[in-house]
Amino acid sequence: MPVRVVLGTLVLAGLPLVAKADWPQFRGPGGLGVSNEKGLPIVWSEQKNIRWKIALPGRGLSSPVIAGPPFQEQLYLTACTGWQQDRLHVLCLDPRTGKKRWERQFTGTGTTVCHEKTNMAAPTPVTDGQHVFALFATHDLAALDRDGNLLWFRSLTGDYPTVGNNVGMASSPVLAGDTLVLALENAGESFVVGIDKITGKNRWRVPRPRGINWTTPAVLQQGQQTVVVLQSPDELSAHNVESGKKVWTLTDVKLSTIPSPVVAQGRVFAPGPEFLAVRPGSTERQPEILWRTRKLPGGYSSPVVYEGKVYMLTARGILNCADAAAGNPLWDVRLDGNYAASPVAADGRIYAVNEEGVTTVLQAQDGKLLAINPLPEKFLASPVIWESALYLRSDRALYCISEK
Amino acid sequence: MSRCKLLWLGTATMAVLGLALGAGSSPAIEPLLVRIRAIGKEGSGNVSARQAVRELTQRGPEVLIPVLTAMKDANPVALNYLRAVVDTIAEKTLSSNKPLPASELEKFVTDTRHSGVARRLAYEWLIRVDATAPERLLPGMLDDPGAELRRDAVALLLREAQAIFDKLQKNEKADPAPGIAVYRKALHHARDRDQVMLIAQRLKKLGVEIDLTTHFGFVTRWHIAASFDNHKGIGYAAVYPPEKGVDLKAVYDGKQGQKVRWREVQAGNLGLVDFNREVAALHGVVAYAHCVVVSPVERPVELRAASNNAIKIFLNGQEIFGREEYHHGMQLDQHVGKGRLKAGRNEVLVKVCQNEQTEDWAQRWSFQLRLCDSLGAAVPVTVVSPAASNKGE
């Protein structure tokens, strides 16, 4: 469906004007890791199908986000520099050429202590097309318009001094209408907060269980109500995005603190020692576990739900596939290398990039190997898909991979 | 915001801007800067600050110096707003092929009365238009009060040292004295741990041992008392007797009725006190470490600690830092407590809590602590025995 038709539909529905072809947040539209794009590359190398590559000023685990028409096409990315990682960067690039449009730097206000695997530019920003909202693991939150003008800045450490942990924070912000939602479960003051995206002020703030949690919330439309789904080690819950009020909770479960939940087909797919498919609750009914399985173990990567199937990738490279309706295992394949990034799906394929820079391309239907594409860098950030191109971010560079 | 507070902020801003406001400055920007500096917590003042930012960024590079000046003593959030204004204006100026005020920026950079962060920001824009600035300015910044400028100055010196070092590596018979001299000079000025460690490594290869424990200001003489109850984590918040006052002759009731007494220990390399070794590998327990330091003057101080365990730091009976987190890593200077040393005797008390995790990686029960200034240089204090310090030594 042409992008403009989709946009028109979104406007009539009163939904945000970020086109479905965009990649506006962590793991893309709806946080699914799925794109409708066609014509994506299958094979690439340093010498082939690299449309452009740019050096980045510093480290980052964050993925780029991309907004397109009706606004100017813009790619936003975060990075951190400084020997203590307290220099926080927000970059804006032309997604077609990689040319930098603007860059803003901020001085981190919170602790920069973290595990060596992560860094202060770990959360992925989110864009509504007109603005970008960048959260850093220092608990600094910057809102800028598409021209790089500062809308507002919050020091969440300044607001809540004990927030944080010594391993590092990584949960990415999500947008639900005009509310920016941050899930900040940590070893100190632990909470989820809904922030007015224009004023930067809290709309609501709700305490959460104390403990480290890197999962990113998922947004779910339930009738007239929009909720944000939060995954904690011992519960799955949904909060109304206008009020923060808890709408439903699933307890007596064990869930992961790294791979994030995914909302697809009206269900919540929640990774953990047992992977759960949950029918959301409401104010009138409790949530219901539709199926559960131990055949979808995880590691760092979040699940992909694509064309009726669920895919989970372990840290050691085992990709398991099950049917989304009942959780029955379908196939599994062993990929080489170690995996921190979440895979993405498009055009009938799964793309999985390992830490050693090798992207394996598989047929989504049956796991058939299509290509193995090495790049000589370390990749921890999840790939992005936009306009027939794949974007891969290493610690040092951003690649745009395309046959066109 | 109350009118009084706004008036105070306005006056403070005016005073700060007194450094920059001259005949050529536009007084109209002062209210804008006041509004930005007034930004508070949880988004308070955001809307007003945003409008001020918008108005300021419509100006040209003539407002760069006043905005940079206003960064002095700005709260951390306001500082980032002001930073964004500078970056926006400077970027737009250069992309329009217009000049930045290089000589004014240089004057700002070299005036140490300004905020170190602001001077660094000015320096970064200066070097974009004047590539000769680093070589010209950095050699004079080895003692700079701005951490990042100082770091770059030391880095420049280290490049010189590395060239000498590389030659020495190729010629074992060459006199290492020049190389040692440069590295010693760098060590004297370096404050960042990575630079200090690198210098120590190089000097070691040249035959010179550096006592990093002393150089960093780690405390190595402690009295410890353990253990008190931390079953289910209750110990972190509990106020055990040492927190009410340290009597080294006291006998306390510890966990499960055991008697707890103070005893002196000597810390290991880089001030590490290992309670598993000094006490026993226990779980659900609290240990205290106490020392007395004598300072020649009253002064600000940072007590920087590292520990895998929940920790509290007290200075002269006041808690100056607390972090209730277990087994998420231990890095030098990960915890920073800020306080003031009195001239003379000061008491430092550290509380280190071990929880009940059984994983292999959750067994460390230790800490290390150093006293330094805000840049990371060891402060000149003497750790004394409590009895000696009571006699005024």
mmCIF file of C-alpha atoms in Angstrom, chain B residues 220-225 248 261-267 278 290 383-386:
data_model
loop_
_atom_site.group_PDB
_atom_site.id
_atom_site.type_symbol
_atom_site.label_atom_id
_atom_site.label_comp_id
_atom_site.label_asym_id
_atom_site.label_seq_id
_atom_site.Cartn_x
_atom_site.Cartn_y
_atom_site.Cartn_z
ATOM 1 C CA THR B 220 45.300 1.822 53.828
ATOM 2 C CA ARG B 221 44.950 1.841 57.614
ATOM 3 C CA TRP B 222 41.557 0.966 58.973
ATOM 4 C CA HIS B 223 39.894 -0.375 62.034
ATOM 5 C CA ILE B 224 37.149 -2.819 61.141
ATOM 6 C CA ALA B 225 34.261 -4.276 63.084
ATOM 7 C CA LEU B 248 37.451 1.531 69.399
ATOM 8 C CA ARG B 261 35.251 -5.693 68.443
ATOM 9 C CA TRP B 262 37.319 -3.237 66.471
ATOM 10 C CA ARG B 263 40.671 -4.343 65.171
ATOM 11 C CA GLU B 264 43.240 -2.741 62.958
ATOM 12 C CA VAL B 265 43.890 -3.983 59.433
ATOM 13 C CA GLN B 266 46.198 -2.973 56.642
ATOM 14 C CA ALA B 267 44.552 -2.678 53.238
ATOM 15 C CA GLU B 278 39.894 -10.234 57.259
ATOM 16 C CA HIS B 290 36.827 3.386 60.438
ATOM 17 C CA VAL B 383 45.785 8.855 58.253
ATOM 18 C CA VAL B 384 46.560 8.597 61.930
ATOM 19 C CA SER B 385 45.744 6.242 64.727
ATOM 20 C CA PRO B 386 42.740 7.511 66.680
#
